[in-house]
Every structure is written in structure tokens, then in C-alpha cells.
Amino acid sequence: MVKKSRFVVVAVGITAVLAFFQFQSVENGHATPDYPAVGVRTGVYNDGQAALWDLNITDHFHYFGPEQRARGYKPQQPINFSHVIHVQQNKMECQYCHWSVNKSAYAAIPEEETCMGCHGALVAGKSEQGKKDIEKLKDYYNRGEPIPWVKVHVMPDYLKFNHKRHGKAGVACQECHGQIPEMAQVERVSSMKMGWCISCHRERGASIDCLTCHSHR
Amino acid sequence: MVESSSRAVVGIFTYLDDALEAVKKVKESNLDYRMYSPVPRHEIEEVTYPEKSPVRTVSLIAAMTGCMCGFTLAIMCSLDWPMRTSAKNIASIPAFFVPGYEWTILFGGLGTLLAILIFCRIPTVVRAAGYDPRFSHDKFGVVVACMGSQVDAVKQQLSDSGADEVDIQDSL
Amino acid sequence: MKHIHNEHESESEAPVTYAEVNDTVLKMLEPPGTGWFLLLFTCIFFLVIGASSWFYQMWSGYGESGNSIPIGWGTYITNFVFWVGIAHSGTLISAVLYLFRAAFRQPIYRLAEAMTVFAVMTAGLFPVIHVGRPWYALWLIPYPNERALWPNFRSPLLWDVFAVSTYFTISATFFFVGLIPDIAAARDRATTKFRKALYGVTCLGWRGSHTQWKHYQAAYLIFAALATPLVVSVHSVVSWDFAMSIVPGWHATIFPPYFVAGAIFSGVAMVITLAIPLRKAFNLHRLITPVHFDAMSKLILLTSGVVSYSYITEFYTAWFSNNPFERFQFWFRPFGEYWLPFWGMTFCNCIAPQLLWIKSLRTNIAFLFVLSIIINIGMWLERFNIIFQSLTREFIPAAWGGYNFSWVEVGITVGAFGWFGMWMTLFIKFFPSVAITEIKEILPPPMRRAKHDHGQVSAVNSH
Amino acid sequence: MKDDLVQLNKGQNRAQKNSNSSGLVQISRRRFLQGLGATTALSAAACANPAEQKIFPYVKPDPEQIPGVAVWYSSTCNECSAGCGIRVRTREGRAVKIEGNPLNPVNRGSLCALGQSALQSLYDPDRVRGPKKRKLGSIPDDRLREKSRPVFLDASWNEVYGKITEAVSKSNKKKVLLTGELPSSQKEIVEKFATTMGFSHVVWDPMQPVAVAKASELVFGTFGVPTFSLDKASLIVNFGADFLETWANPVGYARQWADSRRSKHPLRFVHVEPRLSLTGANADTWLKANVGSELEIALFLIKDLMQRGRVKGLNGEVLAYVERAVRHVTLEGTSERTGVSVEKLAAVAQHLGEAKQSLILAGGTATQTEDPMPLLVAVNILNVMLGNVGHTVNVAEMTVPNTSAEKMVELIEDMQGGNVDVLLTYNTNPQFSFPAAFGYAYGSREVGVVGGASGKKAGLVVALSSHEDETAVLADYILPVHTSLEDWGYNKQVNGSISLQQPSMRPIFETKSFGDVLITIASNTSRAISDNGKSYADFVKAGYLKACSGRFSGDEKRFWMSSLEDGGNFKSGSTGSSSISVSSQVLKVALKAHGAKRAKGALMLYPYPSVKSFDGRAANRPWMQELADPITQAVWGTWVEMHPDTAKSYGIAQGDQVRLKTDDGEVRAPAYITEHVHKDIVAVPVGQGHSAYGRYAESAAEGSGSVFGLLPKKLAKVSGSIVLAGAPVTVSRAPGAGNLVTVQDFSSQENRELARTTMIAGGGGDHHDGADHHGDDASHGHHEPKQMYEQREHPLYQWGMTVDLAACTGCSACVVACYAENNIPVVGKKIVAQGREMTWIRIERYYDQNPNSGEELKVSFLPMMCQHCQNAPCEPVCPVYATYHNEEGMNAMVYNRCVGTRYCSNNCSYKVRRFNWFQYEWPELLDWQVNPDVTKRTVGVMEKCTFCMQRVAEAKDVAKDLGRLVEDGDVTPACVQTCPTQALTFGNLNDPNSKVSKAARSERAYKVLDHHLNTQPSVSYLNDIRYKA
């Protein structure tokens, strides 16, 4: 009898842990409720649901797959650029800096000159850290060196995501990138696994032809 | 050990017909018994368990479930994300006969295994009353469960039938 | 059962008793000698060669195999088909012959069935070895995944996944269920602690009570009935890997029966190859008798006939179809660049077995051993012919090309034999490789009052 | 070398760097290289997490660039002197693809294989990356064997400039500037430089048809190569001019030829040569005449015409001269001496006599013999007699080659005599391509400024070169100059159009423009060749605007900008002259056939340029090495073509190593046995056998030695060009196995009707009448079997392609285009030998003896790429849907779903699928060319032609922005775009008015194997058209 009960305890335990992660993933998705009012669920869809069942170890463990493709990847950047200050507090538009997002498949990282447009003479930073970072920026700029930003949204090869098309179809930035305006340090909030993309594509009646995303471009 | 407690009387037989003789007698006296043999014999079945085994039904149900699951899996998976290959139908039933068929067999087999485990009460760690290692070798055994008062009669009955040895054990 | 017994009697020896069966078979499980260890380590050595070859191939790239663009499948798929074929006769002997109540199966069936299970285990490795990205081979399994993708149920390769996995599960279950009473017998005789524990656990507490036997018998019959169609289906499905394609030389409706016959042919040969040394090593002469070899020889003769007929039919069909590609292919096989494997196959599979028409050769153990190996080589060549020859000369002459045999393939092929041999070697020392219960079943039960003609037997007592 | 090329990235399958998907990478070069180094280092640590990926912003925005959007630059191709217009596609500042400029009348949007491969010259990993000086004491050897390879040290520009200034000012002997054939702008600045600085200018380019130009002078009175109009002719008789491959303007001529061939009245094409060339393979009648007997045929044709009374344009002494020459010519005699049958000769003569408009051509190796003039003169006279001058032969628009072998010889003699003290070389490689017997290497060692420390060794030979080729390594200093893709320039065409050349990207290394180097040298010696210190770019702009003066009114700047956009100004000014009388200079040439002089026991050497090797400049470009030669189907390195009978007599079998020996040198190469060379010759492609030039060129040579090394030390009579053909060679079997790798080992179609031909009768008649199909009946092409399954519907698009075999010449430009566009790895000779080449499109070449006309040879070229079948056999067999059929009729291949069972390849009846057997990597610098729109494939996955779906996606993207559907012409896959003959068309089959659907409905259309297999390909082929003999 003892043995049987032990088995039950273990089973219940495992189920509970799984359920915890299950719900937590949903919880995470809803973590940032209402900024700005885009009125969509942010980066959830079926995130993690299928993945829980996925036996594909290569996608799950860092030993086999890159950590950079996991949700919650939050690398340290060379300059502590804060979207909170720029977007939330100063109400800048995403496209002001990421100007190519509606012109190209790629949403460009802003040129240093764009930064220098404000920071060159006008804005020196309020906090100590901020001042330091702006100095760093100026250093890079004066040396003519690009800032080696660390890629947050590392996508696997042979996936061609087109920002322009998604933008023009009315997909808000937050839907995939999460509440960037509230992030002092940018973090990957969506798994950006295929099932996640597909659930949205299905929901909105977008094409689920493989070549839509796995064409070369 | 109380007199009225149940006991197991174990008769060890060399000859099959002797053992069966003993079983018949035990059955007449309406006692609970178990017969051990090193080999399945239809003679034993005729005497001890003439009815059909329920295993067959379980297997049938499992196999039919398997067939359904196989086809369903194939069809549902294909329809979930319809992808055309060549000009073939999305749900091309002839092709799905293979998973359907294979799962019929697979489920049937696993169902049968389950049925054996259930009906034969295995795996078990419970020591069987009256079991003797010789029963897997070349001896037949008849174990009769009886109340302490019946022990002697049963013992007599078994030795009369030709048992080589008759032991008395505590029943579980 | 009766006539089997008569055959036993004809050997002018004392009839076999229940006790003798147990004694002889369980004696095989006694602590192994040097020879066994030597065999085991040889097998493991081969396995290490194979495993390291495979790892080398994964590390370096699939190009370490000999495949090229016209010949996308090569040695590995040949090995796959070969081992699946080997597996077949095991099921044939254990299940089909059980249903037909062919009593000659009893002494060899356990061996055949072990061979089935281990051969399927070996065969199952090859599709994984042969794919370009083995670490993604699990995508062939329909499991819910984060990509929301399912496999293609229209692909013969997926059928393979179903067929081979089902085959492995069923034959392993069948094998194990058959083993349970015998393990129980071993348990009852076990002396060492390790063996007691091993058998105690694996026999699942089997006692052999009348209800257990009743359900067991019923279930066993059902298993046999379920495994029987597998004998036909598994190799049919494997043959569809070829027959469902459009490659000249592959695209033929004769393939399923042809493959099944070939499988049984090679499987029986393999049983002989294994049974002869086993019989000698463990002195099983009284259990595995010339009668059994005679019966297996006849089976070989029959299947050789079927296989030869299939070869002829292939040629006839190619000619009759008036399809230029088919015609070219079947001209190419005997007279083209790779004529040697074709004629080797013809010799091994069609000509050599004809010697079995001679009765004395059917029970000549040495001859049978050699012949069985020849047949195994022939059957490997048959798969070679089907796979290589068809692919090397397909539709577009500009794309015709050759194969680059590599030592990596040889290593993996050798490793497969090591893998198979290792399991077989371990098995014969740890589990009864001759079916105790089933042999006992065909023996007359000890009766005090002889109802039939077995008065003699009943007089013989054990101990 | 191949190890460098195919860096088998062992065990690193998963950790592939995806530099191609990070379209934002735009950083300084140095930085980029550093990053590259870091990535490599990290990927060396197996099983570790891949390095965190960086994303680099621009420091300053580039107004031209939107990250992820290609920028195109119009320019001019400098690979040969035809001067095709090109458009260079750049992504984030890197040139990734070269295409033809559709506005340029020379090539009308097409480009040959060589022109496209210029990218790999730009990104040559062995490029000279900075100025270099020879290490003291490392003296170059004649043979430049590995051991004596000179060592170069880094130098600075100023150091070398200083040396040059010093040498020029000290110079008291000849100063020579040795260049290749230059585009107009460079020619102008060189002229200026030469006159100002007192340099003499010598030009060497082995590919220039100097003899043809000389013959024009003799017959028409002007030195130059006339412009031909192939499309106006109804009959072409060609003596060896490979105008579909390398001769004159191959892209333009191929287009003209094809336009006529697929028209209702196709021209008839007769080709005479001793070795089947690609051009000959496209002929209706291929005459394998005895070596040197081409003149006999020409004379016979003249005689035949005279008998027909067609002596227009000949009069007086010229007529007498011609009459004298053909007095003894008879049909039988000609047949006997040429080895061409009487019937064929008579037929050719008859066709010629009946043709409304014809064209006689001579060129190529046939006119680079010891005495080429008689043939060329006879051909010109034939053109005059036939009235072709002014119609198909435009003598008013003559290209004038500056190349002069005589001047080269003079220069070498001067050098050997110590009469030269400054030698600058640019864009030419005489050490490789000038007959070694003349001793250029020896001469260059004698060049020096007198007064140096140790006799000669203060010498000054400066190579202005972007590659360390054989000539450059002989120099004392190497100054790295821009490749044509980094430089400015313009080229004036004979018809008056001017094409402009502009840099398509910033220079990769510390290189300078050739023009700027000259300007600096001049200014350092206080002499100016450009106005007050202006750069070469300014010189080009000024020169261009001056040349265009009168072509524009108004804003000069706007005109300049629009010219840059268009790639030049293409107003053609001149008109062809109507008729011409034969110059009496011709009388100097004895029109007498003397047959081939074959030394006893020796065969005649027949070197030829091919689309694959050209003159040798393509040798260090992996694409061109791996490209299968369309005729032999051989890859990497060189080979020796021999007739089976000849080979047998020497005991040589296919692939055996063969030694060719002349008095002047030796070549070892594997034998290629083919019936389509004359018994008396050994044919060897030129351009291979480099001893310097780079890793690919040198390793592919395998120590074979260059064919130019076999040539005799003599110049041709009258024309003064080098003697390419005819050197007697001793052939023997060399020890060891030759390394011959061909991608196609079987040449027969086995009657499988893969490449089909419509045989037409009659001279120039409408081929739609009396069409007679080669092989089975025509209905196969329009075979519509009953389908078992409902066919897939294609709501919007059904992409499809047609291939017009009548237009396809087999030139393989499409193959290189595909390599460039789709990031196809070059795998090297060893892996190709294993049957693992990666080309997505291949040119199948079949030899068929046409049953309708006896022994007539019929060569078919069949471009084979993924057929995108509607009933694709590959699709249903894939267990994981890695390949499937999409709504747009494409056979999709999803690489990252592929497990690698290779079942699809087995089941592909066209065998067009390619498998990544290893992890192929691009060596540093060549990887700059990788197209960011196309994924590099990892090990273990299948790949194949995608119909350039990245271009389809781009077109759809653009169309969507414009709110419309993709229209016909919006999408052109790389192969279709570049096809010189426009044999390929691509488009939407759903649209009944699209070009491709019209072509697919043509009655010539058929689908390969479809009638057997019902695969329903999306690619239709149009029957080849050939005349019955």
C-alpha cells in the first residue's frame, strides 16, 4: 500500500509541476497588462503548450540548442539602452529609430547618427549610469565604430521573417516583441517557435504555406 | 495456528491422470483448489476451466480500438495541416490502411499483454500458497484450500489419488 | 503430437522426459566458459567498430558513406532490408507454424524468435544511421510538437516506422510472453543471488496455475494470430519503400510476396546458421534433431523456389511491359557493369539450394551450415541488386552514376553483426534459448493409466 | 586547395553561423574580418553554445541603403573586350550578383558565365591585398615551380611610388607599359600617360582576333573586326569562329543566332572545324574537315559561286586572282583532301548558292595557325561575292584590336637585350598566355635601371595587378589595383553607344584604381596627365561627358546621373556602308591551300578557348572550375581530347595521364577520348595549368603546365599573331593515373526522347510545314492523360518555365548564375568525382546520330533543373513533408524540416535533387558574395532548384505594396535572367497571356518523361530545330 501511495504522490507531483509551468507561461505572457492600448494578447498564443509535449531535446536543452532561442533571453548589452526612458517616458515612436521596419524585411537597429541627433549636443542623461552610457555612445560614434549590440531575437536559419509585411498587415510590434516600452533591458518574451507563429497565422487566416516563411527571402 | 483457520493442502503428483483425478474429487467436494503444472495440457483445462478465456474479448476490443486510432491518427494529422504532395488526396485512405492495420495489430498485442497480466494476476510479489519449485520441473500439484477441520479428509483424498507427497501449509 | 513422438522413438533412444528437457535446457544457463566470453567480446569489439564508424560519419558528414546522387540509398538500406528479412523467419516459425501446429518448430522457435527480436533491433538502427540528420529522425514519429507539424502518412517511410515499430513491439512481447514460464522454471532452479533476482523479476511471479495456463494459452494463440499477419505485412511494407516509387526495377507489384518469400528464405537460413553451433555447443542433439533440419531444408527449398520464380517474373514483367526503362534495367542487371552481384545472387539463391533435393544433404549438418551462409550472402546480394542496380541506371542517362564504397559502411555493417551477436550471446546464457514449456507440450504427459499408446513413457520416472 | 574550399565543418552542424540572415551587418571591413575571425574561433570549440550573435548598426546612415533591400549599380563588364553592360546587385554594400544590363544593346540583359564570375575575381581569396615588394634574392625562375616561388613582402604605396619615380627619372632606356586590351577610358589615359611620360604602350590579349582584323585590312581596306548581323542571314558557314562561346561578342552574337533559330525562318548553320566546339555542336551540319583544310572548302565554295556567276564585287585583277586560285579546285579533290563527303560539300555549296542572305565567318583557333591569311581572305572574298558586306557584315563598324604579338616579341627582345629599364604591367598575363618559347620571364629579369647596386638588380618591373598571376610574380613590386567592379571607366562601342563603368562597392583592400596609379606616377614626376590633380573618376566623368556632348541638352549633372543609372548612353550613331570593293592589297596573299603539315609520329596541337576557361583568367574562380565544360562535361583542370583511334594507337584509355611534348615544352593532363575530334589532332583547352594565380588555379592545374608553353617561337605570316594551332606534339602515356572528372559519363539518350528535335527540310523554309519529329510522334508533347487524382488548383499563380532547345546553345551561363544566386557550394574535384556536385541546373549533353540523315551528328543540350512536377514523385515519399506542393505550383523544399532520407532523390525521375553530404563552407572573402536572401544549407539536407523563390517572394512583396498581383515579367529567376539567348522563360502559367504560357502552348512544347511517367512538370521544353542535311 505504501508503494502505491508513493507512486500516486509522484504522479500528482509531476502533473502539478507541469501544470505550474503551463500556467506560468500563460501568466508570463499576460504579465504586462495594458501599455499601450494595442488591445491584443501579447506574445502568447499557444506558447509553450505544444512545446511541453515536445520530445525534441535539441530544442529544449541548452546543451544542444542555443540559449539565445529560448524565451526570457535577456543579454547584457554594450550600452544600457532603456526603452522605458525613450518610449514610455519620452513617448517616442518605434519607427522613429527602427525606421526600416515598414520599408524592408528587416527592422534596422538605428544608426548611431540617429542617437547622436539627440545625444550629440542636447541630451546628456540624467542618471550617473545614463551619462556614462551616453559617453560610451559618443566614443563609438567618434571612433566610427558600430555598437556591437547583442541580438535578442535570434532566429534559426532558413526562416525569413518580413517585418514590412507584418507591419502592413496591422500586427503591432508588441504582439511579438512584448511590452518593449516597459523593458529597461530588452528581453525575448515570445518563444518564437514555429507553433507560436502558426497559431497566430491560423487565427488570422494568414497563409500557412511553408514557403511563406521558409522561402529564401 | 488456530484449528478453524484456512489451510492449504498440497498434493504433488508425478502423473497427470492422478492429479486430474484428485482435482475432480476436490471439485466434487466443492473446495477451492489450484492446480499447478509444468506444462499446459488440454486435459487440465477440460477439468479445471472448461469455459472460454476472456482474454480473447479484450484482444478483440483492443485491436478494433487500434484500427480506429490508426486511421484517425492518420486522417486527423493529415487534415490538421493539409499539405498536398503530388496530386494525392489529403486524406488518402488507401495509404492510411498501413497505419490503421499496424495499430490494429499493435493495440491488439498490447491489449492481449494487458489481459494476460490482469487475468493471470501477474506481475505479483505475493507468494503463492502451496507452490513447489518442482511444479515447473516435472511434477503436477494440486493445492486445496480448506478449513482446518477438512485437512485430513483432503489429505486422504489426495494420497488416494496417487500423490507422491502431501503437505499441509498455512494458507495465506 | 503423436507422430512427432513416433519420430522420436525412431531414434532408438529413450524418449525425452519432462525432467530431461528442463535439465538440458537449464544446463545452458550455467556459468559461461571462456569460449562464451571470447564470443561476447568479439561481438562487442565489432560493435565498437560499428559505433565508432557511425559517430565518425555523423561528425564528418554523411558523405563518409558511399552514396551519391543517383544512388541515394546504399549499404545501409541493404542492411536494413537484410536484417528485417532475417527477422521474418523467426515470426514465421514461432507464430505461423504455431497456428499450423507444426510441431517441428518447438525446439527451434525460441532461438528463431530471439533472432527476430534482435534482428529487428539491428534493422531498426539502419534507417537512423542512413538519414542525413539522425538527430532529427524522431520527426518521423507523430508526436505533438512545438512546430505544430505532423509526419506525412502517405510516405512509405512512415509506413516503415509504423510497421517496424509494431513488429518490434509485437515480436518482443510475444517473445517475452513465451519466455515467462521458462524463466519461472529457471527461477526455480536458480542458485546464485543474481540469477534468483533476475529470474524472479522477469518471470513476473509466474506459477503455472491452471487459470494462468488457461489465459496464457488463449493469449498465446492470439499473439500467434496477431503476429502471423505481421510476417506478411512487415516485409510487404518494407518492399513498398521500393514498390511505391517510380524507379525502374523497384516499381513492381510483385515486390511484397517476393520480399516476404525472400525474408523467410534468408531467415530460415539464419536460423540454421545459429542453431547448428548452438546445438553443438550445448549438446542439444536430442532436442534439435535431424528431423528439424530436414523440415527447415524443405522450407528453404520451397522459398528458394518462390524467390527464383519472382526473379524470373521480374524479368518477364519488364519484357512484357514494353517499358524502355524497365527493359533497360533488367538488361543491365545481368549484363551491365554490376553483373557480378547479379550472378552471385542467382547462384546463391537459386542454384545452390537446389542441392537440397538430395535427401542426405538435407540432414548433413556441415553442408547445411555452409549452404545457410551462402544463402545469407545471396540474400544480401539480392537487396544490393534491387537497390544499387536500379538506382544507378534510372531515367536520365546524363544522371547515371556509381557508388563509392567506403570503409565507414563496412565498419557499420560489421558493427551490426556485432550488435546482433552481442544480444544473441547474452541471451543464450541468461535465458532459456530452447523453449522448455513448448517442448514439454509435445512430449506425452506422464500418465499412470496409459489411455493411448504411451505405456512405456509413463513408466519412465524422473529423478 | 579543395580543403580550403570545402571546409568540412566537422561536427558543427548545428552551430552554423547565420551571417546571411543578419541582413543588418554593415560594419567597417576590418571590423567585419575581426568578427569573422572570432566566429571561426568559437565554432572551433565543439558543442559549446554558439557565440552570442551581434547586430551592428550603421554609424552613419547611407541614403542609398535600406537594410535588407538590394541596391543595383549599372556598369560595364571588363572580362572580355565585348563590353557587355552589367547590373551589379549589392546588399548592404557588398556586390552579390552580376546580371546583364537590359538597356545595353551589346548584350541586352544577358551575361555569359565568365562575366558573372567576375564576382569571384573581386572576392578572390588570393587577391593582392596591399602593395608588395620582392624579397631580396628571391629570383623568379622560368618555370615558377613551387620551390622557386618568389617571396613577397609587404610594402607601402609611397615606397613603391618612390621607386617608380626614381626609376622613371633615372631611366635612359625604354620605358614600357604593358597592358591587356583596355576599355576606352583606360586606353585614353594610357595614351596620355605614354605620350607624356615617354612610355611605349604594348598590348597583349591572346583572345583578340587580330588575324581577322588584318584580313579586313587586306580585303576591305580597314584594320578591324567587322560587326556581323547573324540574325539577318539565312545561312551561316563558319570556319571555326566560336561566336557562341568566346569569340568577339559571344553574348550578342548568341542572341542574334538564337533569335533567328527560333524564328519562323531559322538560319541554317554550317560549321567547319577539326574539333567539336560548343558552337559546332549547335550547327545543323558539322564538318570535321582535315586539319588546315578549311581553305580548301572555302575555295571550293568560291569556285561554286563563280560557276553560278556570282562574282559581284570582284573585278579586274582581284577577279583574276581569285579565278587563278580556284582554277584547279574540284568537288572530288576537295572532298578527298578535306575528308568531307562529296554530298555534304555539294549540299553546302548548293545551300549557299540558294541562300537569300548569308554570312561566312572565320575565326577562333582555325585562324591562329601559321598562315591564317588565305582562309580569312577567302572568307572575306566569299562575303563580298555573296553580297554580304553591308548586310550581314558591317565593315563600317569595326572593332580595332590593339593587341600585337609582334610588339610583344619586340618588347621581349628589348628586355632580353637590356634595353628596357621600366616595365609596368596591367591586366595582362603574358608569362602565362604568350608562348613561353619567346622567353618573357627571361626578358623581365633583364629589365632594370642601370646604376643599381648589383648590376641589374635595382631593376624595376612593377605589376599593377589585383592577382598574383604568373606575370605579377615576376615583378619586383606588385601594386594592387581595383578590379573592374571597384573601378570607374567607360567603353565606347563601335556603333557609337557608350557604356559606363562605375564601382559597385567600396574597394575591399588597399587597392587603387589603375588610372589613379598612372595619374600619381605622372604627378610624382611633375608631369600631369589629368587636370590639376583630379582623380581618375573625374577623368572618366569628363571624358564621358565629352564623348556624349551633343547627346543631351540641359543639365549636365542630371544627364550624368541618368547615365549612371542606365549604365551609359546607348544612342547608336553610325550606319553600315552598303557595298565595298576589294582592296588590291589582297593580292599579297597567296590563296593556295597547302594542307596540314603533319610531322611524322606527331599529332597537331589544337588549343581552344572554352566558355569554362577562356584564356586563363577564369582559372582561380571556383565557379568556373567546377562548371562542367558543356562538351566534355569535365570539371576542374585540364584535359587532352583525342580521337579513339589515335588513343588506341598510343595505348591510351579514357582518363589516362598523357604527356604532350613539343620542342618548347611539356603538358601532362588526363586523356578525354571522343570521336568528335579529328584523328590528327590533340585538342587541349587553354587557360588551365597555372603555376601561379591562386589556390584554385594552381591546384586545379595539378602541375599539368600551360598549353601556351607548348607553342612554337614563331609568329603567323602577315597577321603577326601567335601560332596557336598546328604545333607538332609527341604524345605518350605518362605514368600514373590521370585525374579526369566528368559529371556526365553517358552520352546517348538511349532513345528516351529527353531532348527532342524537330527536323526541318528545305532551305530556310517555314519549319512549321512538314515538321518531322526526331524520334516518336509529336503528340507526346501535348499528351494529356486521364488523371487518377484531381489535379491541384492554383488560385493565383502557377509558376512555370519553358526552355527553348532551339535557342539553347549550352553555354552554361545559367549554371553560374544559379551558383551565384543560390549560394550553391563549390565542392571540389574529389567530391564531384563521387557524384556529389551541387549544381541545381545542369546542361545535359547528348550525342545522337540522327537516324533520318545517316551519320549526321546531332548534339543536344538539355538544361535540366527541378521540373516542379504537378504529380511530383518526390513529394509523397517524404515522411516529414519537407518537400510538398504549394498553391503556386511550386515543388517546395523546406530545408529545416528535412531529415535526409534521400528518398525524394531516389524517386526523382530527373535526378535534380542535391544532397549536402558535408557541411560546406565558403572560404574567407568568397563568402562575401553569399546572397543574404538565400540560406546556406546545412549538412544532411536535400536541396534543389526553387525557381528562385526568393525572387518570387520579392516580386510578390513589391506587388503587394503596389496593391496588385505579380505581373508577367516581374519575376525572372537567375538562370532565365542571364540566358544569353533567352532560351528560358519564366512566369505564371495561370495567366494565358504570359510569355511562358504562350511558349508552353507552342506546338514544339513537350515535357521530359511526362509521356512515360505522367509527372506533369511545370517546365516545358520546346523542341530543338535542326535542318535535315
XYZ file of N, CA, C and O in Angstrom, chain D residues 229-236 267-268 310 312 351-360 383 386-393:
124
model
N 25.909 40.615 -88.461
C 24.488 40.515 -88.118
C 24.029 39.112 -88.453
O 23.608 38.827 -89.562
N 24.130 38.262 -87.451
C 23.803 36.863 -87.690
C 22.320 36.667 -87.956
O 21.916 35.773 -88.694
N 21.520 37.515 -87.335
C 20.073 37.308 -87.459
C 19.544 37.657 -88.838
O 18.440 37.293 -89.204
N 20.356 38.386 -89.614
C 19.875 38.737 -90.948
C 20.210 37.657 -91.957
O 19.722 37.678 -93.081
N 21.067 36.742 -91.589
C 21.498 35.720 -92.539
C 20.543 34.542 -92.517
O 19.937 34.230 -91.496
N 20.396 33.915 -93.656
C 19.632 32.670 -93.670
C 20.571 31.469 -93.729
O 20.135 30.342 -93.611
N 21.828 31.737 -93.923
C 22.799 30.644 -93.903
C 24.110 31.188 -93.353
O 24.578 32.251 -93.765
N 24.665 30.466 -92.418
C 25.989 30.837 -91.911
C 26.923 29.679 -92.185
O 26.619 28.529 -91.824
N 17.886 30.355 -89.488
C 19.056 30.283 -90.349
C 19.602 28.861 -90.343
O 19.398 28.100 -89.407
N 20.274 28.542 -91.415
C 20.944 27.249 -91.482
C 22.409 27.476 -91.125
O 22.996 28.484 -91.527
N 28.199 34.289 -109.613
C 28.034 35.309 -108.573
C 29.406 35.899 -108.227
O 30.029 35.515 -107.253
N 29.821 39.288 -108.078
C 29.594 40.679 -107.748
C 30.662 41.161 -106.761
O 31.023 40.450 -105.817
N 23.228 25.104 -100.851
C 22.521 25.986 -99.908
C 23.059 27.403 -99.996
O 22.302 28.367 -99.957
N 24.370 27.479 -100.126
C 24.983 28.801 -100.181
C 24.552 29.539 -101.439
O 24.241 30.734 -101.414
N 24.518 28.790 -102.503
C 24.112 29.396 -103.756
C 22.675 29.869 -103.731
O 22.322 30.876 -104.341
N 21.851 29.139 -102.973
C 20.424 29.474 -102.966
C 20.047 30.474 -101.888
O 18.972 31.069 -101.940
N 20.938 30.626 -100.900
C 20.567 31.439 -99.741
C 20.328 32.880 -100.156
O 21.068 33.452 -100.944
N 19.272 33.465 -99.581
C 18.959 34.851 -99.896
C 20.003 35.762 -99.273
O 20.481 36.695 -99.883
N 20.301 35.489 -98.042
C 21.318 36.281 -97.364
C 22.175 35.320 -96.561
O 21.663 34.395 -95.936
N 23.441 35.504 -96.624
C 24.284 34.536 -95.945
C 25.380 35.262 -95.191
O 25.485 36.487 -95.224
N 26.167 34.485 -94.507
C 27.287 35.046 -93.764
C 28.357 33.978 -93.662
O 28.070 32.828 -93.315
N 29.555 34.360 -94.042
C 30.668 33.433 -93.900
C 31.570 33.988 -92.806
O 31.924 35.171 -92.821
N 32.294 36.564 -98.684
C 31.291 37.522 -98.216
C 31.024 38.599 -99.247
O 29.885 39.022 -99.446
N 29.041 37.077 -102.133
C 27.651 36.798 -101.767
C 26.876 38.068 -101.484
O 25.694 38.022 -101.148
N 27.543 39.192 -101.543
C 26.858 40.450 -101.276
C 26.545 40.640 -99.810
O 25.578 41.318 -99.455
N 27.322 40.018 -98.961
C 27.028 40.118 -97.539
C 27.546 41.404 -96.919
O 27.044 41.840 -95.884
N 28.551 41.957 -97.554
C 29.135 43.157 -96.966
C 28.108 44.278 -97.056
O 27.506 44.513 -98.099
N 27.917 44.907 -95.909
C 26.876 45.939 -95.863
C 25.550 45.368 -95.391
O 24.659 46.120 -95.025
N 25.421 44.070 -95.403
C 24.184 43.475 -94.884
C 24.455 42.684 -93.622
O 24.058 43.087 -92.541
N 25.109 41.554 -93.797
C 25.412 40.775 -92.591
C 26.802 41.089 -92.069
O 27.110 40.779 -90.934
N 27.633 41.668 -92.933
C 28.964 42.057 -92.485
C 29.032 43.573 -92.522
O 28.917 44.176 -93.586
